[in-house]
């Protein structure tokens, strides 16, 4: 039995990862700021490898790169069926993709029925039918993948529209809250104004009471005894204050 080389899912990290110590990174920072000669002249010691190897490599701008032993192109382009070594069953150029997808779907159903028939009558042909069905589904998948850019644009447009609508609702809610707060603030201001007026009225009443008490006390000192309250003489000034308070 022949052995197969199976690539690990997660490749082992390169051994130079051990060089990324805090000390080496601090040396790299000083060398970049002052230069190697100045660093050595100041008494520093360089490691036994090129210190600039610790810097990350520049990003790949063209071609392809490998990640987990799989090649990836820098520009995400859908490879053609020919590049994927697959047979193309639909015509190239501007076509009615919906109609072509329906044709491929009908062809897949027809070949599946033939596969069932071949399994009963001619089992040796079943592998060929399986390959035909596989080719049909590969073509359908490739045609659907060609819609991905359009799907991405529509998804992004829908996402931006939803974000805009959410922001509008949030703005409207904030404006409503601000309006309610302004109304409550005006009500508080009105209450404070009424309270201030009430305090002023109480102060005027207290002042008027003091004036009346003073006049009564003065008249009591001038007369021996007054048994009838109607005999009290209130001054014109105090009377005027009482009338103003009543009218106010």
PDB file of C-alpha atoms in Angstrom:
ATOM      1  CA  UNK A   1       0.000   0.000   0.000  1.00  0.00           C
ATOM      2  CA  UNK A   2       1.493   3.317  -1.094  1.00  0.00           C
ATOM      3  CA  UNK A   3       1.852   5.999   1.521  1.00  0.00           C
ATOM      4  CA  UNK A   4       0.457   9.479   0.921  1.00  0.00           C
ATOM      5  CA  UNK A   5       2.058  12.668   2.151  1.00  0.00           C
ATOM      6  CA  UNK A   6      -0.577  14.568   4.084  1.00  0.00           C
ATOM      7  CA  UNK A   7       0.179  18.224   4.764  1.00  0.00           C
ATOM      8  CA  UNK A   8      -0.582  19.333   8.320  1.00  0.00           C
ATOM      9  CA  UNK A   9      -3.514  21.634   8.794  1.00  0.00           C
ATOM     10  CA  UNK A  10      -1.427  24.076  10.829  1.00  0.00           C
ATOM     11  CA  UNK A  11       2.217  24.143   9.703  1.00  0.00           C
ATOM     12  CA  UNK A  12       4.970  24.400  12.274  1.00  0.00           C
ATOM     13  CA  UNK A  13       6.217  27.946  12.876  1.00  0.00           C
ATOM     14  CA  UNK A  14       9.684  28.792  11.529  1.00  0.00           C
ATOM     15  CA  UNK A  15      12.463  28.383  14.052  1.00  0.00           C
ATOM     16  CA  UNK A  16      13.485  32.037  13.949  1.00  0.00           C
ATOM     17  CA  UNK A  17      10.380  32.931  15.964  1.00  0.00           C
ATOM     18  CA  UNK A  18      12.604  32.344  19.002  1.00  0.00           C
ATOM     19  CA  UNK A  19      14.551  35.472  18.065  1.00  0.00           C
ATOM     20  CA  UNK A  20      11.556  37.704  18.864  1.00  0.00           C
ATOM     21  CA  UNK A  21      12.526  38.360  22.460  1.00  0.00           C
ATOM     22  CA  UNK A  22      11.935  41.605  24.336  1.00  0.00           C
ATOM     23  CA  UNK A  23      15.682  42.230  24.413  1.00  0.00           C
ATOM     24  CA  UNK A  24      16.130  41.784  20.650  1.00  0.00           C
ATOM     25  CA  UNK A  25      13.101  43.956  19.889  1.00  0.00           C
ATOM     26  CA  UNK A  26      14.515  46.692  22.132  1.00  0.00           C
ATOM     27  CA  UNK A  27      17.851  46.449  20.254  1.00  0.00           C
ATOM     28  CA  UNK A  28      16.008  46.692  16.928  1.00  0.00           C
ATOM     29  CA  UNK A  29      14.225  49.843  18.087  1.00  0.00           C
ATOM     30  CA  UNK A  30      17.481  51.505  19.174  1.00  0.00           C
ATOM     31  CA  UNK A  31      19.307  50.513  15.969  1.00  0.00           C
ATOM     32  CA  UNK A  32      16.480  51.935  13.841  1.00  0.00           C
ATOM     33  CA  UNK A  33      16.566  55.209  15.789  1.00  0.00           C
ATOM     34  CA  UNK A  34      20.345  55.741  16.100  1.00  0.00           C
ATOM     35  CA  UNK A  35      22.001  53.323  13.643  1.00  0.00           C
ATOM     36  CA  UNK A  36      24.202  50.270  14.189  1.00  0.00           C
ATOM     37  CA  UNK A  37      27.467  52.192  14.604  1.00  0.00           C
ATOM     38  CA  UNK A  38      26.031  54.521  17.237  1.00  0.00           C
ATOM     39  CA  UNK A  39      24.483  51.571  19.080  1.00  0.00           C
ATOM     40  CA  UNK A  40      27.797  49.662  19.160  1.00  0.00           C
ATOM     41  CA  UNK A  41      29.725  52.825  20.110  1.00  0.00           C
ATOM     42  CA  UNK A  42      27.416  53.324  23.090  1.00  0.00           C
ATOM     43  CA  UNK A  43      28.369  49.882  24.407  1.00  0.00           C
ATOM     44  CA  UNK A  44      25.510  47.866  22.917  1.00  0.00           C
ATOM     45  CA  UNK A  45      25.955  44.320  21.619  1.00  0.00           C
ATOM     46  CA  UNK A  46      24.317  43.130  18.419  1.00  0.00           C
ATOM     47  CA  UNK A  47      23.025  39.536  18.167  1.00  0.00           C
ATOM     48  CA  UNK A  48      24.680  36.990  15.867  1.00  0.00           C
ATOM     49  CA  UNK A  49      22.106  37.544  13.110  1.00  0.00           C
ATOM     50  CA  UNK A  50      20.907  40.481  11.057  1.00  0.00           C
ATOM     51  CA  UNK A  51      18.795  42.476  13.491  1.00  0.00           C
ATOM     52  CA  UNK A  52      16.656  43.853  10.662  1.00  0.00           C
ATOM     53  CA  UNK A  53      15.359  40.326   9.980  1.00  0.00           C
ATOM     54  CA  UNK A  54      13.041  40.891  12.929  1.00  0.00           C
ATOM     55  CA  UNK A  55      11.066  43.451  10.941  1.00  0.00           C
ATOM     56  CA  UNK A  56       7.928  42.046   9.328  1.00  0.00           C
ATOM     57  CA  UNK A  57       8.143  41.488   5.573  1.00  0.00           C
ATOM     58  CA  UNK A  58       6.437  44.027   3.323  1.00  0.00           C
ATOM     59  CA  UNK A  59       2.934  43.098   2.187  1.00  0.00           C
ATOM     60  CA  UNK A  60       2.643  41.256  -1.105  1.00  0.00           C
ATOM     61  CA  UNK A  61       1.258  43.605  -3.748  1.00  0.00           C
ATOM     62  CA  UNK A  62       1.190  41.318  -6.787  1.00  0.00           C
ATOM     63  CA  UNK A  63       1.339  37.683  -7.755  1.00  0.00           C
ATOM     64  CA  UNK A  64       0.345  35.109  -5.186  1.00  0.00           C
ATOM     65  CA  UNK A  65       1.306  33.903  -1.734  1.00  0.00           C
ATOM     66  CA  UNK A  66       0.938  30.707   0.290  1.00  0.00           C
ATOM     67  CA  UNK A  67      -1.089  30.328   3.445  1.00  0.00           C
ATOM     68  CA  UNK A  68      -1.336  26.917   5.142  1.00  0.00           C
ATOM     69  CA  UNK A  69       0.298  25.380   2.064  1.00  0.00           C
ATOM     70  CA  UNK A  70      -2.449  26.761  -0.161  1.00  0.00           C
ATOM     71  CA  UNK A  71      -1.725  29.308  -2.928  1.00  0.00           C
ATOM     72  CA  UNK A  72      -3.709  32.551  -2.807  1.00  0.00           C
ATOM     73  CA  UNK A  73      -3.699  35.400  -5.294  1.00  0.00           C
ATOM     74  CA  UNK A  74      -3.224  38.958  -4.059  1.00  0.00           C
ATOM     75  CA  UNK A  75      -6.116  40.167  -6.191  1.00  0.00           C
ATOM     76  CA  UNK A  76      -9.162  38.035  -5.448  1.00  0.00           C
ATOM     77  CA  UNK A  77     -10.176  36.938  -8.936  1.00  0.00           C
ATOM     78  CA  UNK A  78     -12.448  34.024  -9.711  1.00  0.00           C
ATOM     79  CA  UNK A  79     -10.444  31.601 -11.877  1.00  0.00           C
ATOM     80  CA  UNK A  80     -12.071  30.422 -15.052  1.00  0.00           C
ATOM     81  CA  UNK A  81     -13.168  26.826 -15.542  1.00  0.00           C
ATOM     82  CA  UNK A  82     -10.344  26.373 -18.017  1.00  0.00           C
ATOM     83  CA  UNK A  83      -7.810  27.552 -15.425  1.00  0.00           C
ATOM     84  CA  UNK A  84      -9.371  25.114 -12.950  1.00  0.00           C
ATOM     85  CA  UNK A  85      -9.031  22.326 -15.561  1.00  0.00           C
ATOM     86  CA  UNK A  86     -12.786  21.876 -15.763  1.00  0.00           C
ATOM     87  CA  UNK A  87     -14.957  21.579 -18.840  1.00  0.00           C
ATOM     88  CA  UNK A  88     -17.238  24.550 -19.478  1.00  0.00           C
ATOM     89  CA  UNK A  89     -20.759  23.487 -20.446  1.00  0.00           C
ATOM     90  CA  UNK A  90     -22.282  26.922 -21.077  1.00  0.00           C
ATOM     91  CA  UNK A  91     -21.247  29.495 -23.713  1.00  0.00           C
ATOM     92  CA  UNK A  92     -18.913  32.362 -22.884  1.00  0.00           C
ATOM     93  CA  UNK A  93     -19.684  36.057 -23.185  1.00  0.00           C
ATOM     94  CA  UNK A  94     -22.983  37.799 -22.522  1.00  0.00           C
ATOM     95  CA  UNK A  95     -25.536  35.086 -21.794  1.00  0.00           C
ATOM     96  CA  UNK A  96     -28.830  34.680 -20.008  1.00  0.00           C
ATOM     97  CA  UNK A  97     -27.476  33.154 -16.820  1.00  0.00           C
ATOM     98  CA  UNK A  98     -30.894  32.311 -15.421  1.00  0.00           C
ATOM     99  CA  UNK A  99     -31.761  30.317 -18.539  1.00  0.00           C
ATOM    100  CA  UNK A 100     -28.365  28.590 -18.546  1.00  0.00           C
ATOM    101  CA  UNK A 101     -28.743  27.671 -14.871  1.00  0.00           C
ATOM    102  CA  UNK A 102     -32.130  26.146 -15.605  1.00  0.00           C
ATOM    103  CA  UNK A 103     -30.606  24.129 -18.457  1.00  0.00           C
ATOM    104  CA  UNK A 104     -27.819  22.860 -16.215  1.00  0.00           C
ATOM    105  CA  UNK A 105     -30.328  21.987 -13.503  1.00  0.00           C
ATOM    106  CA  UNK A 106     -32.470  20.010 -15.954  1.00  0.00           C
ATOM    107  CA  UNK A 107     -29.336  18.302 -17.279  1.00  0.00           C
ATOM    108  CA  UNK A 108     -28.323  17.359 -13.723  1.00  0.00           C
ATOM    109  CA  UNK A 109     -31.757  15.797 -13.101  1.00  0.00           C
ATOM    110  CA  UNK A 110     -31.623  13.912 -16.411  1.00  0.00           C
ATOM    111  CA  UNK A 111     -28.123  12.568 -15.724  1.00  0.00           C
ATOM    112  CA  UNK A 112     -29.149  11.555 -12.214  1.00  0.00           C
ATOM    113  CA  UNK A 113     -32.004   9.478 -13.657  1.00  0.00           C
ATOM    114  CA  UNK A 114     -29.592   7.921 -16.141  1.00  0.00           C
ATOM    115  CA  UNK A 115     -27.236   7.173 -13.250  1.00  0.00           C
ATOM    116  CA  UNK A 116     -29.993   5.275 -11.458  1.00  0.00           C
ATOM    117  CA  UNK A 117     -30.762   3.369 -14.665  1.00  0.00           C
ATOM    118  CA  UNK A 118     -27.098   2.541 -15.257  1.00  0.00           C
ATOM    119  CA  UNK A 119     -26.711   1.247 -11.705  1.00  0.00           C
ATOM    120  CA  UNK A 120     -29.365  -1.354 -12.540  1.00  0.00           C
ATOM    121  CA  UNK A 121     -28.488  -2.210 -16.147  1.00  0.00           C
ATOM    122  CA  UNK A 122     -24.888  -1.084 -16.743  1.00  0.00           C
ATOM    123  CA  UNK A 123     -23.035  -0.518 -13.461  1.00  0.00           C
ATOM    124  CA  UNK A 124     -19.757   0.039 -15.306  1.00  0.00           C
ATOM    125  CA  UNK A 125     -21.138   3.283 -16.764  1.00  0.00           C
ATOM    126  CA  UNK A 126     -22.066   4.711 -13.365  1.00  0.00           C
ATOM    127  CA  UNK A 127     -18.627   6.300 -12.835  1.00  0.00           C
ATOM    128  CA  UNK A 128     -18.926   8.192 -16.113  1.00  0.00           C
ATOM    129  CA  UNK A 129     -22.343   9.489 -15.101  1.00  0.00           C
ATOM    130  CA  UNK A 130     -20.996  10.565 -11.735  1.00  0.00           C
ATOM    131  CA  UNK A 131     -18.258  12.543 -13.468  1.00  0.00           C
ATOM    132  CA  UNK A 132     -20.823  14.174 -15.757  1.00  0.00           C
ATOM    133  CA  UNK A 133     -22.998  15.146 -12.799  1.00  0.00           C
ATOM    134  CA  UNK A 134     -19.921  16.498 -11.004  1.00  0.00           C
ATOM    135  CA  UNK A 135     -19.010  18.594 -14.059  1.00  0.00           C
ATOM    136  CA  UNK A 136     -22.555  19.976 -14.217  1.00  0.00           C
ATOM    137  CA  UNK A 137     -22.513  21.020 -10.567  1.00  0.00           C
ATOM    138  CA  UNK A 138     -19.050  22.560 -10.940  1.00  0.00           C
ATOM    139  CA  UNK A 139     -20.400  24.675 -13.814  1.00  0.00           C
ATOM    140  CA  UNK A 140     -23.460  25.690 -11.813  1.00  0.00           C
ATOM    141  CA  UNK A 141     -21.320  26.626  -8.828  1.00  0.00           C
ATOM    142  CA  UNK A 142     -18.927  28.620 -11.018  1.00  0.00           C
ATOM    143  CA  UNK A 143     -21.798  30.518 -12.616  1.00  0.00           C
ATOM    144  CA  UNK A 144     -23.272  31.300  -9.209  1.00  0.00           C
ATOM    145  CA  UNK A 145     -19.881  32.461  -7.936  1.00  0.00           C
ATOM    146  CA  UNK A 146     -19.758  34.967 -10.777  1.00  0.00           C
ATOM    147  CA  UNK A 147     -22.704  36.655  -9.049  1.00  0.00           C
ATOM    148  CA  UNK A 148     -20.670  37.192  -5.854  1.00  0.00           C
ATOM    149  CA  UNK A 149     -19.477  40.737  -6.734  1.00  0.00           C
ATOM    150  CA  UNK A 150     -23.055  41.769  -7.474  1.00  0.00           C
ATOM    151  CA  UNK A 151     -24.222  40.083  -4.264  1.00  0.00           C
ATOM    152  CA  UNK A 152     -21.506  41.878  -2.297  1.00  0.00           C
ATOM    153  CA  UNK A 153     -22.542  45.258  -3.710  1.00  0.00           C
ATOM    154  CA  UNK A 154     -26.189  44.626  -2.923  1.00  0.00           C
ATOM    155  CA  UNK A 155     -25.335  43.392   0.577  1.00  0.00           C
ATOM    156  CA  UNK A 156     -23.201  46.471   1.199  1.00  0.00           C
ATOM    157  CA  UNK A 157     -25.931  48.732  -0.179  1.00  0.00           C
ATOM    158  CA  UNK A 158     -28.515  47.086   2.083  1.00  0.00           C
ATOM    159  CA  UNK A 159     -26.188  47.337   5.083  1.00  0.00           C
ATOM    160  CA  UNK A 160     -25.551  51.047   4.454  1.00  0.00           C
ATOM    161  CA  UNK A 161     -29.277  51.662   3.951  1.00  0.00           C
ATOM    162  CA  UNK A 162     -30.046  49.941   7.260  1.00  0.00           C
ATOM    163  CA  UNK A 163     -27.343  51.945   9.031  1.00  0.00           C
ATOM    164  CA  UNK A 164     -28.730  55.173   7.592  1.00  0.00           C
ATOM    165  CA  UNK A 165     -32.249  54.240   8.675  1.00  0.00           C
ATOM    166  CA  UNK A 166     -31.039  53.344  12.171  1.00  0.00           C
ATOM    167  CA  UNK A 167     -29.226  56.663  12.464  1.00  0.00           C
ATOM    168  CA  UNK A 168     -32.312  58.536  11.313  1.00  0.00           C
ATOM    169  CA  UNK A 169     -34.425  56.761  13.911  1.00  0.00           C
ATOM    170  CA  UNK A 170     -31.817  57.449  16.584  1.00  0.00           C
ATOM    171  CA  UNK A 171     -31.668  61.130  15.578  1.00  0.00           C
ATOM    172  CA  UNK A 172     -35.452  61.400  15.663  1.00  0.00           C
ATOM    173  CA  UNK A 173     -35.539  59.731  19.080  1.00  0.00           C
ATOM    174  CA  UNK A 174     -32.901  62.143  20.386  1.00  0.00           C
ATOM    175  CA  UNK A 175     -34.864  65.112  19.040  1.00  0.00           C
ATOM    176  CA  UNK A 176     -38.034  63.828  20.699  1.00  0.00           C
ATOM    177  CA  UNK A 177     -36.192  63.384  23.994  1.00  0.00           C
ATOM    178  CA  UNK A 178     -34.748  66.880  23.711  1.00  0.00           C
ATOM    179  CA  UNK A 179     -38.220  68.281  23.035  1.00  0.00           C
ATOM    180  CA  UNK A 180     -39.642  66.486  26.080  1.00  0.00           C
ATOM    181  CA  UNK A 181     -36.747  67.697  28.211  1.00  0.00           C
ATOM    182  CA  UNK A 182     -37.272  71.282  27.014  1.00  0.00           C
ATOM    183  CA  UNK A 183     -40.955  71.105  27.962  1.00  0.00           C
ATOM    184  CA  UNK A 184     -40.124  69.739  31.411  1.00  0.00           C
ATOM    185  CA  UNK A 185     -37.460  72.398  31.832  1.00  0.00           C
ATOM    186  CA  UNK A 186     -39.966  75.123  30.966  1.00  0.00           C
ATOM    187  CA  UNK A 187     -42.405  73.625  33.474  1.00  0.00           C
ATOM    188  CA  UNK A 188     -39.695  73.678  36.142  1.00  0.00           C
ATOM    189  CA  UNK A 189     -38.870  77.287  35.291  1.00  0.00           C
ATOM    190  CA  UNK A 190     -42.562  78.191  35.571  1.00  0.00           C
ATOM    191  CA  UNK A 191     -42.777  76.408  38.930  1.00  0.00           C
ATOM    192  CA  UNK A 192     -39.724  78.248  40.209  1.00  0.00           C
ATOM    193  CA  UNK A 193     -41.182  81.545  39.016  1.00  0.00           C
ATOM    194  CA  UNK A 194     -44.462  80.822  40.812  1.00  0.00           C
ATOM    195  CA  UNK A 195     -42.505  79.823  43.914  1.00  0.00           C
ATOM    196  CA  UNK A 196     -40.544  83.072  43.798  1.00  0.00           C
ATOM    197  CA  UNK A 197     -43.795  85.047  43.510  1.00  0.00           C
ATOM    198  CA  UNK A 198     -45.205  83.105  46.464  1.00  0.00           C
ATOM    199  CA  UNK A 199     -42.106  83.914  48.505  1.00  0.00           C
ATOM    200  CA  UNK A 200     -42.515  87.584  47.622  1.00  0.00           C
ATOM    201  CA  UNK A 201     -46.184  87.496  48.711  1.00  0.00           C
ATOM    202  CA  UNK A 202     -45.223  85.824  51.983  1.00  0.00           C
ATOM    203  CA  UNK A 203     -42.554  88.438  52.552  1.00  0.00           C
ATOM    204  CA  UNK A 204     -45.082  91.214  51.890  1.00  0.00           C
ATOM    205  CA  UNK A 205     -47.582  89.572  54.262  1.00  0.00           C
ATOM    206  CA  UNK A 206     -44.916  89.272  56.930  1.00  0.00           C
ATOM    207  CA  UNK A 207     -43.953  92.917  56.451  1.00  0.00           C
ATOM    208  CA  UNK A 208     -47.605  93.988  56.600  1.00  0.00           C
ATOM    209  CA  UNK A 209     -48.120  91.926  59.760  1.00  0.00           C
ATOM    210  CA  UNK A 210     -45.126  93.600  61.362  1.00  0.00           C
ATOM    211  CA  UNK A 211     -46.521  97.028  60.443  1.00  0.00           C
ATOM    212  CA  UNK A 212     -49.933  96.166  61.924  1.00  0.00           C
ATOM    213  CA  UNK A 213     -48.386  94.758  65.084  1.00  0.00           C
ATOM    214  CA  UNK A 214     -46.289  97.893  65.442  1.00  0.00           C
ATOM    215  CA  UNK A 215     -49.287 100.232  64.993  1.00  0.00           C
ATOM    216  CA  UNK A 216     -51.407  98.221  67.444  1.00  0.00           C
ATOM    217  CA  UNK A 217     -48.611  98.225  69.959  1.00  0.00           C
ATOM    218  CA  UNK A 218     -48.153 101.955  69.507  1.00  0.00           C
ATOM    219  CA  UNK A 219     -51.873 102.636  69.994  1.00  0.00           C
ATOM    220  CA  UNK A 220     -51.953 100.388  73.086  1.00  0.00           C
ATOM    221  CA  UNK A 221     -49.236 102.405  74.649  1.00  0.00           C
ATOM    222  CA  UNK A 222     -51.169 105.612  73.974  1.00  0.00           C
ATOM    223  CA  UNK A 223     -54.470 104.398  75.398  1.00  0.00           C
ATOM    224  CA  UNK A 224     -55.161 102.620  78.617  1.00  0.00           C
ATOM    225  CA  UNK A 225     -57.214  99.721  77.169  1.00  0.00           C
ATOM    226  CA  UNK A 226     -59.030  99.056  73.923  1.00  0.00           C
ATOM    227  CA  UNK A 227     -61.655  96.371  74.102  1.00  0.00           C
ATOM    228  CA  UNK A 228     -63.198  96.818  70.658  1.00  0.00           C
ATOM    229  CA  UNK A 229     -60.943  95.897  67.681  1.00  0.00           C
ATOM    230  CA  UNK A 230     -62.956  98.276  65.467  1.00  0.00           C
ATOM    231  CA  UNK A 231     -61.526 101.169  67.420  1.00  0.00           C
ATOM    232  CA  UNK A 232     -58.029 100.517  66.114  1.00  0.00           C
ATOM    233  CA  UNK A 233     -56.821 103.208  63.715  1.00  0.00           C
ATOM    234  CA  UNK A 234     -54.736 101.777  60.852  1.00  0.00           C
ATOM    235  CA  UNK A 235     -52.494 104.231  59.077  1.00  0.00           C
ATOM    236  CA  UNK A 236     -53.094 105.161  55.463  1.00  0.00           C
ATOM    237  CA  UNK A 237     -49.728 103.679  54.409  1.00  0.00           C
ATOM    238  CA  UNK A 238     -50.558 100.280  55.929  1.00  0.00           C
ATOM    239  CA  UNK A 239     -54.019 100.348  54.371  1.00  0.00           C
ATOM    240  CA  UNK A 240     -52.485 101.029  50.962  1.00  0.00           C
ATOM    241  CA  UNK A 241     -50.128  98.043  51.360  1.00  0.00           C
ATOM    242  CA  UNK A 242     -53.076  95.780  52.230  1.00  0.00           C
ATOM    243  CA  UNK A 243     -55.033  96.914  49.185  1.00  0.00           C
ATOM    244  CA  UNK A 244     -52.027  96.362  46.899  1.00  0.00           C
ATOM    245  CA  UNK A 245     -51.538  92.857  48.259  1.00  0.00           C
ATOM    246  CA  UNK A 246     -55.219  92.018  47.708  1.00  0.00           C
ATOM    247  CA  UNK A 247     -55.180  93.415  44.164  1.00  0.00           C
ATOM    248  CA  UNK A 248     -51.920  91.620  43.383  1.00  0.00           C
TER     249      UNK A 248
END
